[in-house]
Amino acid sequence: MYDAPSTTKEAVVTDVKIQANDVQVYYADNHAIKDVSVAIQDKTVTAFIGPSGCGKSTFLRCLNRMNDTIDICRVHGKIEIDGEDIYDKRVDPVQLRAKVGMVFQKPNPFPKSIYDNIAYGPRIHGMARNKAELDEIVERALRRGAIWDEVKDRLNAPGTGLSGGQQQRLCIARAVATEPEVLLMDEPCSALDPIATAQVEELIDELRQNYAVVIVTHSMQQAARVSQRTAFFHLGHLVEYDDTSKIFTNPEDSRTESYITGRIG
Amino acid sequence: MPLFWLFLIVLAIAAGAYLLARSRVLSMAGDDRRALHSLPSYYGSNAAMKSAVPALLLLVAWLLAQPFIVDNAVSSLIPDAAIADNSSRALVMAEVRRTADGLDMAVASGGLTEALARSEGLDLDVATSSLQEAGAIVTSQLTEPVLAAAQQFRALNTIGARWMSVAVIIVALIGATWGIREASPAFRARNTVERGVRALLIAAASIAILTTLGIVLSLVFNTIEFFRLYPASEFFFGLSWAPSFSGRGGASDLGILPLLWGTFYISIVALLVAVPVGLFAAIYLSEYASPKVRAIAKPLLEVLAGIPTIVYGLFALLTVGPLLVRVFGDDGLGWMQAGTAVMTAGLVMGIMLIPFVSSLSDDIINAVPQAMRDGSYGLGATQSETIRQVVLPAALPGIVGAILLAASRAIGETMIVVLGAGAAARLSLNPFEAMTTVTAKIVSQLTGDADFASPEALVAFALGMTLFVITLGLNIFALYIVRKYREQYE
């Protein structure tokens, strides 16, 4: 039914990048995330799967405090990145988000040129001393986003004029441009066609060299293809978290098995 | 028969047709509405529509055409000899119409009997005195041709009205019969009514467009008339505005430039106030304010748009003007002579325009997709960075459109200027001097007792035309920009 997880992509045991302990999230009175504890490893693709409304996107948005922009949302518990509590009062969420990049479900390039889209983050954070350095950052980001060859001749064209798949890779390049340490992806392929999806998946696999990547996906095949670790969420609980190959071949929890075989969802 | 009654009769026929068609089709279907193509009410509506619409259209057409036909017929009765040297046929016809109205009034008040008013033997003196007793405004002594023509005028109108009633009722009855006969279960009444509704909507839309056309045409003809009396080059390029009211053909300077300068100067001051304040208010309301604050503040801000401009004018005259004089007048900085000045009118007009700018900009900023903001926050941008670099550029074309719409409103504004800016047409750079605008001068040129055929009065139409062209151009430009912006997202 789904691709067999390739054995070459077995998780290499590395450092823990993000450590979440007993995280609870409430939307007003709605308890959306319950007691989630998870350790996300560096230089690994971690997939969050689960039925709609299970809280996987909400939990993802806790990792860079995007939930702060929603008034009624409250987060309890402890989330540490490299051992630092990101919900500590001394942490500036704006700085945090530069360190933890995010790619969204629908490609959302700014209505600016391709160049300005990429240069947006570096400019805000003052990462370049001069134009030449900025050019270099933009080129590097576009190359990492695997889109440089397609757009190098039209960097001044509007980013909104690209195709859906190109736009999403542009958004990934834009997130990469601020030199994040973690890359969060919220269903990055759900608005793309199969070819663009394949390109983005290939890109995700390359990004693993440099970043900890966390991806939320509805497609179990995609989770199996791109990730080394998989977390299964159900009704706000983290049901099972293990190597992707184990989750898809030999899950411990019966709910996980029901979900991946299509019996609940 | 009075028009109102005729109208009611047509409606009654239509109502009858509705009921008859409805019951006929129901009885044909054996009281089983499932056998009908459409709901029974559609058959009724079809019959009512077919009886009322053609009849009412005929009524309107007749009312429009009858005065022309009667005027032509009566006008040919008046011999050329009856028209005095210093008069014209049109003036005599006006007198005929007044006399005819006078006869109606005399009959109504009992001064004359209907038979006597119609009879050829009506004595001129008796007619004159009874008309005056009835309070009609006529010349001191009626002449024979005028009285005869007036009697003919009345007779023709009476006949016309009678035939109109007959024709309208017959058309209504024919339509009703047609609609009722059509009512059979297989007839697609629903589709016919749908077509009727569409025609109604098209008619409503065309009325708005035709009215615009009519306004433009009336402006154009009077403007052409003005340029026949006054050279266009002096109007468009003349540097002074000094109309003379005393004499006909006296030397008037009717240059539009001082007025246009005043208009633009005041509008620019107004926009300098309205754009930053309105835009910042819009940004606060759409991006920073909590839903509770927004729910209260937005309607409050929009109350400003509901204040009549004459009230703003009073505010300018009584509050803002004196306040400015205290600061910039002879006791203060000494730049300002009186309360009425470009600054006074501009500031108050700016306040008036704030809700226009803020309300439109607020809608446009809200229309920027949340995904844009998320993308920016996700890259570590602060709220104001996001607004400055992502939201505003995305909304900019729409905001420019809003500003242009506000500008065209500022240019067309009248009451604030009349009360706040003074009446002196002047080319000056000092914003504390009195100036005047195109609109204010249109008011003053048409509210005197100037002869309507003189260039001093007709210039108002040329001014109006110029203003119309400018604001139309601004509006088209604004719409063009707003439309271009919409394409960017989809």
Short mmCIF file of N, CA, C and O in Angstrom, two decimals, chain A residues 54-164:
data_model
loop_
_atom_site.label_atom_id
_atom_site.label_comp_id
_atom_site.label_asym_id
_atom_site.label_seq_id
_atom_site.Cartn_x
_atom_site.Cartn_y
_atom_site.Cartn_z
N CYS A 54 -5.85 16.43 15.10
CA CYS A 54 -5.23 15.68 16.17
C CYS A 54 -4.21 16.54 16.91
O CYS A 54 -3.66 16.12 17.92
N GLY A 55 -3.90 17.75 16.39
CA GLY A 55 -3.00 18.64 17.11
C GLY A 55 -1.59 18.66 16.57
O GLY A 55 -0.73 19.32 17.14
N LYS A 56 -1.33 17.96 15.47
CA LYS A 56 0.08 17.91 15.01
C LYS A 56 0.54 19.29 14.52
O LYS A 56 1.66 19.71 14.80
N SER A 57 -0.34 20.03 13.79
CA SER A 57 0.05 21.37 13.34
C SER A 57 0.20 22.31 14.54
O SER A 57 1.13 23.13 14.59
N THR A 58 -0.72 22.19 15.49
CA THR A 58 -0.65 23.04 16.68
C THR A 58 0.67 22.82 17.42
O THR A 58 1.34 23.77 17.82
N PHE A 59 1.06 21.57 17.54
CA PHE A 59 2.30 21.29 18.25
C PHE A 59 3.50 21.84 17.47
O PHE A 59 4.42 22.41 18.05
N LEU A 60 3.42 21.71 16.13
CA LEU A 60 4.49 22.24 15.30
C LEU A 60 4.65 23.75 15.52
O LEU A 60 5.76 24.26 15.64
N ARG A 61 3.50 24.42 15.60
CA ARG A 61 3.55 25.87 15.76
C ARG A 61 4.01 26.29 17.16
O ARG A 61 4.33 27.47 17.36
N CYS A 62 4.00 25.34 18.11
CA CYS A 62 4.57 25.67 19.42
C CYS A 62 6.08 25.78 19.35
O CYS A 62 6.71 26.46 20.13
N LEU A 63 6.68 25.05 18.38
CA LEU A 63 8.13 24.93 18.36
C LEU A 63 8.80 26.23 17.94
O LEU A 63 9.99 26.41 18.20
N ASN A 64 8.08 27.13 17.24
CA ASN A 64 8.67 28.43 16.99
C ASN A 64 7.78 29.55 17.53
O ASN A 64 7.89 30.70 17.10
N ARG A 65 6.91 29.20 18.43
CA ARG A 65 6.03 30.17 19.11
C ARG A 65 5.17 30.95 18.14
O ARG A 65 4.83 32.11 18.39
N MET A 66 4.79 30.34 17.03
CA MET A 66 3.85 31.01 16.14
C MET A 66 2.48 31.11 16.79
O MET A 66 1.66 31.95 16.41
N ASN A 67 2.23 30.23 17.78
CA ASN A 67 0.94 30.30 18.46
C ASN A 67 0.78 31.59 19.25
O ASN A 67 -0.32 31.95 19.63
N ASP A 68 1.90 32.29 19.50
CA ASP A 68 1.80 33.55 20.22
C ASP A 68 0.94 34.57 19.47
O ASP A 68 0.36 35.47 20.06
N THR A 69 0.88 34.42 18.12
CA THR A 69 0.11 35.41 17.36
C THR A 69 -1.39 35.14 17.46
O THR A 69 -2.19 35.91 16.96
N ILE A 70 -1.77 34.01 18.09
CA ILE A 70 -3.20 33.74 18.29
C ILE A 70 -3.54 34.09 19.74
O ILE A 70 -2.96 33.52 20.67
N ASP A 71 -4.46 35.02 19.92
CA ASP A 71 -4.74 35.57 21.25
C ASP A 71 -5.20 34.52 22.25
O ASP A 71 -4.78 34.53 23.40
N ILE A 72 -6.08 33.61 21.80
CA ILE A 72 -6.74 32.73 22.77
C ILE A 72 -5.92 31.48 23.07
O ILE A 72 -6.35 30.62 23.80
N CYS A 73 -4.71 31.41 22.50
CA CYS A 73 -3.94 30.18 22.64
C CYS A 73 -3.00 30.27 23.84
O CYS A 73 -2.29 31.25 24.01
N ARG A 74 -3.00 29.22 24.70
CA ARG A 74 -2.09 29.18 25.84
C ARG A 74 -1.25 27.90 25.78
O ARG A 74 -1.76 26.84 25.43
N VAL A 75 0.01 28.03 26.07
CA VAL A 75 0.91 26.87 26.01
C VAL A 75 1.52 26.66 27.40
O VAL A 75 2.01 27.60 28.01
N HIS A 76 1.43 25.42 27.92
CA HIS A 76 2.10 25.07 29.18
C HIS A 76 3.11 23.97 28.90
O HIS A 76 3.04 23.31 27.88
N GLY A 77 4.00 23.79 29.84
CA GLY A 77 5.01 22.76 29.67
C GLY A 77 6.33 23.39 29.29
O GLY A 77 6.52 24.60 29.38
N LYS A 78 7.25 22.53 28.86
CA LYS A 78 8.60 23.01 28.63
C LYS A 78 9.07 22.54 27.26
O LYS A 78 8.95 21.36 26.93
N ILE A 79 9.54 23.48 26.45
CA ILE A 79 10.14 23.09 25.18
C ILE A 79 11.54 23.68 25.14
O ILE A 79 11.71 24.89 25.30
N GLU A 80 12.53 22.83 24.98
CA GLU A 80 13.92 23.30 24.96
C GLU A 80 14.52 23.05 23.58
O GLU A 80 14.35 21.98 23.00
N ILE A 81 15.20 24.07 23.08
CA ILE A 81 16.00 23.87 21.87
C ILE A 81 17.45 24.06 22.27
O ILE A 81 17.80 25.11 22.83
N ASP A 82 18.25 23.07 22.02
CA ASP A 82 19.65 23.08 22.47
C ASP A 82 19.74 23.38 23.96
O ASP A 82 20.59 24.16 24.40
N GLY A 83 18.79 22.85 24.72
CA GLY A 83 18.83 23.02 26.16
C GLY A 83 18.31 24.35 26.68
O GLY A 83 18.31 24.59 27.88
N GLU A 84 17.83 25.21 25.78
CA GLU A 84 17.31 26.51 26.23
C GLU A 84 15.79 26.49 26.15
O GLU A 84 15.23 26.13 25.11
N ASP A 85 15.15 26.90 27.24
CA ASP A 85 13.69 26.92 27.26
C ASP A 85 13.20 28.06 26.37
O ASP A 85 13.45 29.24 26.65
N ILE A 86 12.46 27.72 25.31
CA ILE A 86 12.05 28.79 24.38
C ILE A 86 10.85 29.57 24.91
O ILE A 86 10.53 30.63 24.39
N TYR A 87 10.19 29.05 25.95
CA TYR A 87 9.08 29.82 26.52
C TYR A 87 9.53 30.62 27.73
O TYR A 87 8.73 31.16 28.47
N ASP A 88 10.83 30.68 27.94
CA ASP A 88 11.38 31.52 29.01
C ASP A 88 11.08 32.98 28.68
O ASP A 88 11.02 33.37 27.51
N LYS A 89 10.88 33.78 29.74
CA LYS A 89 10.53 35.19 29.51
C LYS A 89 11.64 35.94 28.78
O LYS A 89 11.40 36.91 28.09
N ARG A 90 12.89 35.49 28.95
CA ARG A 90 14.00 36.25 28.36
C ARG A 90 14.14 35.98 26.86
O ARG A 90 14.89 36.65 26.18
N VAL A 91 13.42 34.94 26.38
CA VAL A 91 13.56 34.61 24.96
C VAL A 91 12.66 35.52 24.13
O VAL A 91 11.49 35.70 24.42
N ASP A 92 13.26 36.13 23.10
CA ASP A 92 12.50 36.98 22.20
C ASP A 92 11.92 36.11 21.09
O ASP A 92 12.68 35.51 20.32
N PRO A 93 10.59 35.97 21.02
CA PRO A 93 10.02 35.06 20.01
C PRO A 93 10.44 35.44 18.60
O PRO A 93 10.55 34.58 17.73
N VAL A 94 10.66 36.73 18.36
CA VAL A 94 11.06 37.16 17.03
C VAL A 94 12.42 36.59 16.66
O VAL A 94 12.62 36.08 15.56
N GLN A 95 13.36 36.61 17.63
CA GLN A 95 14.68 36.02 17.37
C GLN A 95 14.58 34.51 17.21
O GLN A 95 15.23 33.91 16.35
N LEU A 96 13.71 33.92 18.03
CA LEU A 96 13.54 32.47 17.98
C LEU A 96 13.11 32.02 16.59
O LEU A 96 13.59 31.04 16.05
N ARG A 97 12.17 32.81 16.00
CA ARG A 97 11.63 32.39 14.70
C ARG A 97 12.67 32.50 13.59
O ARG A 97 12.54 31.86 12.56
N ALA A 98 13.67 33.34 13.79
CA ALA A 98 14.75 33.38 12.80
C ALA A 98 15.57 32.10 12.89
O ALA A 98 16.11 31.63 11.89
N LYS A 99 15.64 31.54 14.10
CA LYS A 99 16.44 30.34 14.31
C LYS A 99 15.66 29.09 13.92
O LYS A 99 16.23 28.08 13.55
N VAL A 100 14.33 29.17 14.03
CA VAL A 100 13.47 28.03 13.72
C VAL A 100 12.62 28.44 12.53
O VAL A 100 11.58 29.08 12.68
N GLY A 101 13.05 28.12 11.34
CA GLY A 101 12.34 28.53 10.14
C GLY A 101 11.07 27.74 9.95
O GLY A 101 10.90 26.66 10.50
N MET A 102 10.14 28.31 9.16
CA MET A 102 8.87 27.62 8.97
C MET A 102 8.43 27.73 7.52
O MET A 102 8.55 28.77 6.90
N VAL A 103 7.90 26.63 7.00
CA VAL A 103 7.33 26.60 5.65
C VAL A 103 5.88 26.18 5.79
O VAL A 103 5.57 25.27 6.55
N PHE A 104 5.00 26.88 5.07
CA PHE A 104 3.57 26.70 5.32
C PHE A 104 2.92 25.80 4.28
O PHE A 104 3.50 25.47 3.25
N GLN A 105 1.68 25.46 4.60
CA GLN A 105 0.91 24.54 3.77
C GLN A 105 0.78 25.07 2.34
O GLN A 105 1.06 24.37 1.38
N LYS A 106 0.33 26.33 2.24
CA LYS A 106 0.15 26.92 0.92
C LYS A 106 1.37 27.80 0.65
O LYS A 106 1.76 28.56 1.51
N PRO A 107 1.96 27.69 -0.53
CA PRO A 107 3.09 28.58 -0.82
C PRO A 107 2.67 30.03 -0.64
O PRO A 107 1.62 30.42 -1.13
N ASN A 108 3.45 30.79 0.14
CA ASN A 108 3.04 32.18 0.39
C ASN A 108 4.16 33.16 0.09
O ASN A 108 4.62 33.87 0.97
N PRO A 109 4.64 33.19 -1.15
CA PRO A 109 5.66 34.20 -1.47
C PRO A 109 5.09 35.60 -1.27
O PRO A 109 3.89 35.81 -1.50
N PHE A 110 5.93 36.53 -0.83
CA PHE A 110 5.48 37.91 -0.70
C PHE A 110 5.30 38.49 -2.10
O PHE A 110 5.99 38.06 -3.03
N PRO A 111 4.43 39.47 -2.26
CA PRO A 111 4.28 40.10 -3.58
C PRO A 111 5.47 41.01 -3.89
O PRO A 111 5.33 42.22 -4.03
N LYS A 112 6.64 40.41 -3.94
CA LYS A 112 7.87 41.14 -4.23
C LYS A 112 8.64 40.31 -5.26
O LYS A 112 8.21 39.23 -5.63
N SER A 113 9.80 40.81 -5.65
CA SER A 113 10.60 40.04 -6.61
C SER A 113 11.16 38.80 -5.92
O SER A 113 11.18 38.70 -4.68
N ILE A 114 11.62 37.85 -6.73
CA ILE A 114 12.22 36.62 -6.19
C ILE A 114 13.38 36.97 -5.27
O ILE A 114 13.49 36.46 -4.15
N TYR A 115 14.22 37.90 -5.74
CA TYR A 115 15.37 38.32 -4.95
C TYR A 115 14.94 38.88 -3.60
O TYR A 115 15.44 38.48 -2.54
N ASP A 116 13.95 39.80 -3.63
CA ASP A 116 13.52 40.44 -2.38
C ASP A 116 12.85 39.45 -1.45
O ASP A 116 12.92 39.59 -0.22
N ASN A 117 12.18 38.44 -2.00
CA ASN A 117 11.59 37.41 -1.16
C ASN A 117 12.66 36.73 -0.33
O ASN A 117 12.49 36.52 0.88
N ILE A 118 13.76 36.34 -0.99
CA ILE A 118 14.84 35.64 -0.27
C ILE A 118 15.56 36.61 0.66
O ILE A 118 15.91 36.26 1.80
N ALA A 119 15.77 37.86 0.18
CA ALA A 119 16.57 38.80 0.96
C ALA A 119 15.81 39.35 2.15
O ALA A 119 16.40 40.03 3.00
N TYR A 120 14.50 39.05 2.22
CA TYR A 120 13.67 39.65 3.27
C TYR A 120 14.21 39.36 4.67
O TYR A 120 14.48 40.27 5.46
N GLY A 121 14.40 38.06 4.97
CA GLY A 121 14.87 37.69 6.30
C GLY A 121 16.26 38.24 6.58
O GLY A 121 16.49 38.90 7.61
N PRO A 122 17.25 37.98 5.69
CA PRO A 122 18.60 38.50 5.93
C PRO A 122 18.61 40.02 6.14
O PRO A 122 19.37 40.52 6.98
N ARG A 123 17.77 40.74 5.43
CA ARG A 123 17.74 42.20 5.60
C ARG A 123 17.22 42.57 6.98
O ARG A 123 17.78 43.43 7.66
N ILE A 124 16.15 41.91 7.39
CA ILE A 124 15.57 42.23 8.71
C ILE A 124 16.59 41.99 9.81
O ILE A 124 16.70 42.76 10.76
N HIS A 125 17.32 40.88 9.68
CA HIS A 125 18.22 40.53 10.76
C HIS A 125 19.62 41.08 10.55
O HIS A 125 20.53 40.75 11.30
N GLY A 126 19.79 41.90 9.52
CA GLY A 126 21.08 42.54 9.30
C GLY A 126 22.19 41.54 9.07
O GLY A 126 23.27 41.66 9.64
N MET A 127 21.94 40.54 8.26
CA MET A 127 22.93 39.48 8.09
C MET A 127 24.00 39.82 7.06
O MET A 127 25.03 39.16 7.00
N ALA A 128 23.73 40.81 6.21
CA ALA A 128 24.70 41.13 5.16
C ALA A 128 25.25 42.53 5.40
O ALA A 128 24.53 43.43 5.77
N ARG A 129 26.59 42.65 5.17
CA ARG A 129 27.20 43.96 5.37
C ARG A 129 27.04 44.84 4.13
O ARG A 129 27.03 46.05 4.21
N ASN A 130 26.97 44.21 2.97
CA ASN A 130 26.84 44.99 1.74
C ASN A 130 26.06 44.19 0.71
O ASN A 130 25.67 43.05 0.93
N LYS A 131 25.86 44.83 -0.44
CA LYS A 131 25.06 44.23 -1.49
C LYS A 131 25.66 42.91 -1.98
O LYS A 131 24.94 41.93 -2.20
N ALA A 132 26.98 42.88 -2.10
CA ALA A 132 27.63 41.67 -2.61
C ALA A 132 27.37 40.49 -1.68
O ALA A 132 27.07 39.38 -2.13
N GLU A 133 27.47 40.75 -0.38
CA GLU A 133 27.22 39.68 0.58
C GLU A 133 25.78 39.19 0.51
O GLU A 133 25.51 37.99 0.58
N LEU A 134 24.87 40.18 0.34
CA LEU A 134 23.46 39.81 0.26
C LEU A 134 23.21 38.97 -0.99
O LEU A 134 22.51 37.94 -0.93
N ASP A 135 23.84 39.37 -2.12
CA ASP A 135 23.71 38.59 -3.34
C ASP A 135 24.14 37.15 -3.10
O ASP A 135 23.50 36.19 -3.54
N GLU A 136 25.23 37.03 -2.35
CA GLU A 136 25.79 35.71 -2.08
C GLU A 136 24.80 34.88 -1.25
O GLU A 136 24.55 33.71 -1.54
N ILE A 137 24.22 35.54 -0.21
CA ILE A 137 23.26 34.83 0.65
C ILE A 137 22.07 34.37 -0.18
O ILE A 137 21.60 33.23 -0.06
N VAL A 138 21.59 35.26 -1.06
CA VAL A 138 20.42 34.92 -1.86
C VAL A 138 20.74 33.74 -2.77
O VAL A 138 19.97 32.78 -2.87
N GLU A 139 21.91 33.79 -3.40
CA GLU A 139 22.25 32.70 -4.30
C GLU A 139 22.36 31.38 -3.54
O GLU A 139 21.85 30.34 -3.96
N ARG A 140 23.03 31.43 -2.38
CA ARG A 140 23.21 30.21 -1.60
C ARG A 140 21.85 29.63 -1.20
O ARG A 140 21.62 28.43 -1.31
N ALA A 141 20.94 30.52 -0.75
CA ALA A 141 19.63 30.05 -0.32
C ALA A 141 18.87 29.44 -1.49
O ALA A 141 18.25 28.38 -1.35
N LEU A 142 18.93 30.11 -2.65
CA LEU A 142 18.21 29.59 -3.80
C LEU A 142 18.80 28.24 -4.25
O LEU A 142 18.07 27.34 -4.67
N ARG A 143 20.10 28.11 -4.14
CA ARG A 143 20.72 26.82 -4.50
C ARG A 143 20.26 25.74 -3.53
O ARG A 143 19.92 24.63 -3.93
N ARG A 144 20.24 26.07 -2.23
CA ARG A 144 19.79 25.08 -1.25
C ARG A 144 18.33 24.73 -1.46
O ARG A 144 17.89 23.64 -1.18
N GLY A 145 17.56 25.71 -1.94
CA GLY A 145 16.15 25.46 -2.22
C GLY A 145 15.95 24.75 -3.54
O GLY A 145 14.82 24.56 -3.97
N ALA A 146 17.05 24.37 -4.22
CA ALA A 146 17.00 23.64 -5.48
C ALA A 146 16.15 24.35 -6.52
O ALA A 146 15.35 23.75 -7.24
N ILE A 147 16.28 25.67 -6.56
CA ILE A 147 15.47 26.42 -7.51
C ILE A 147 16.33 27.45 -8.25
O ILE A 147 15.88 28.13 -9.15
N TRP A 148 17.63 27.48 -7.90
CA TRP A 148 18.52 28.50 -8.47
C TRP A 148 18.54 28.45 -10.00
O TRP A 148 18.41 29.47 -10.67
N ASP A 149 18.68 27.25 -10.55
CA ASP A 149 18.81 27.14 -12.02
C ASP A 149 17.55 27.65 -12.72
O ASP A 149 17.64 28.14 -13.84
N GLU A 150 16.41 27.50 -12.05
CA GLU A 150 15.16 27.89 -12.72
C GLU A 150 14.94 29.39 -12.68
O GLU A 150 14.24 29.94 -13.52
N VAL A 151 15.51 30.07 -11.68
CA VAL A 151 15.16 31.49 -11.52
C VAL A 151 16.35 32.42 -11.64
O VAL A 151 16.18 33.64 -11.54
N LYS A 152 17.55 31.89 -11.89
CA LYS A 152 18.72 32.77 -11.81
C LYS A 152 18.67 33.90 -12.84
O LYS A 152 19.28 34.94 -12.66
N ASP A 153 17.92 33.67 -13.95
CA ASP A 153 17.87 34.70 -14.98
C ASP A 153 16.75 35.70 -14.76
O ASP A 153 16.59 36.63 -15.54
N ARG A 154 15.94 35.48 -13.78
CA ARG A 154 14.81 36.40 -13.57
C ARG A 154 14.61 36.67 -12.08
O ARG A 154 13.50 36.55 -11.55
N LEU A 155 15.69 37.05 -11.42
CA LEU A 155 15.61 37.30 -9.98
C LEU A 155 14.72 38.49 -9.67
O LEU A 155 14.21 38.63 -8.55
N ASN A 156 14.52 39.37 -10.66
CA ASN A 156 13.69 40.55 -10.39
C ASN A 156 12.23 40.35 -10.77
O ASN A 156 11.42 41.25 -10.62
N ALA A 157 11.91 39.14 -11.28
CA ALA A 157 10.50 38.86 -11.59
C ALA A 157 9.75 38.62 -10.28
O ALA A 157 10.33 38.20 -9.29
N PRO A 158 8.44 38.91 -10.25
CA PRO A 158 7.69 38.70 -9.01
C PRO A 158 7.63 37.23 -8.63
O PRO A 158 7.47 36.36 -9.49
N GLY A 159 7.78 36.96 -7.31
CA GLY A 159 7.74 35.60 -6.82
C GLY A 159 6.38 34.95 -7.01
O GLY A 159 6.28 33.73 -7.08
N THR A 160 5.34 35.78 -7.09
CA THR A 160 3.99 35.23 -7.25
C THR A 160 3.77 34.68 -8.65
O THR A 160 2.79 33.99 -8.89
N GLY A 161 4.69 35.00 -9.58
CA GLY A 161 4.50 34.53 -10.95
C GLY A 161 5.03 33.12 -11.19
O GLY A 161 4.85 32.57 -12.27
N LEU A 162 5.66 32.50 -10.17
CA LEU A 162 6.19 31.15 -10.35
C LEU A 162 5.08 30.12 -10.24
O LEU A 162 3.99 30.42 -9.76
N SER A 163 5.37 28.89 -10.67
CA SER A 163 4.38 27.82 -10.52
C SER A 163 4.31 27.41 -9.05
O SER A 163 5.17 27.78 -8.25
N GLY A 164 3.28 26.63 -8.71
CA GLY A 164 3.05 26.26 -7.31
C GLY A 164 4.26 25.59 -6.68
O GLY A 164 4.69 25.93 -5.58
#
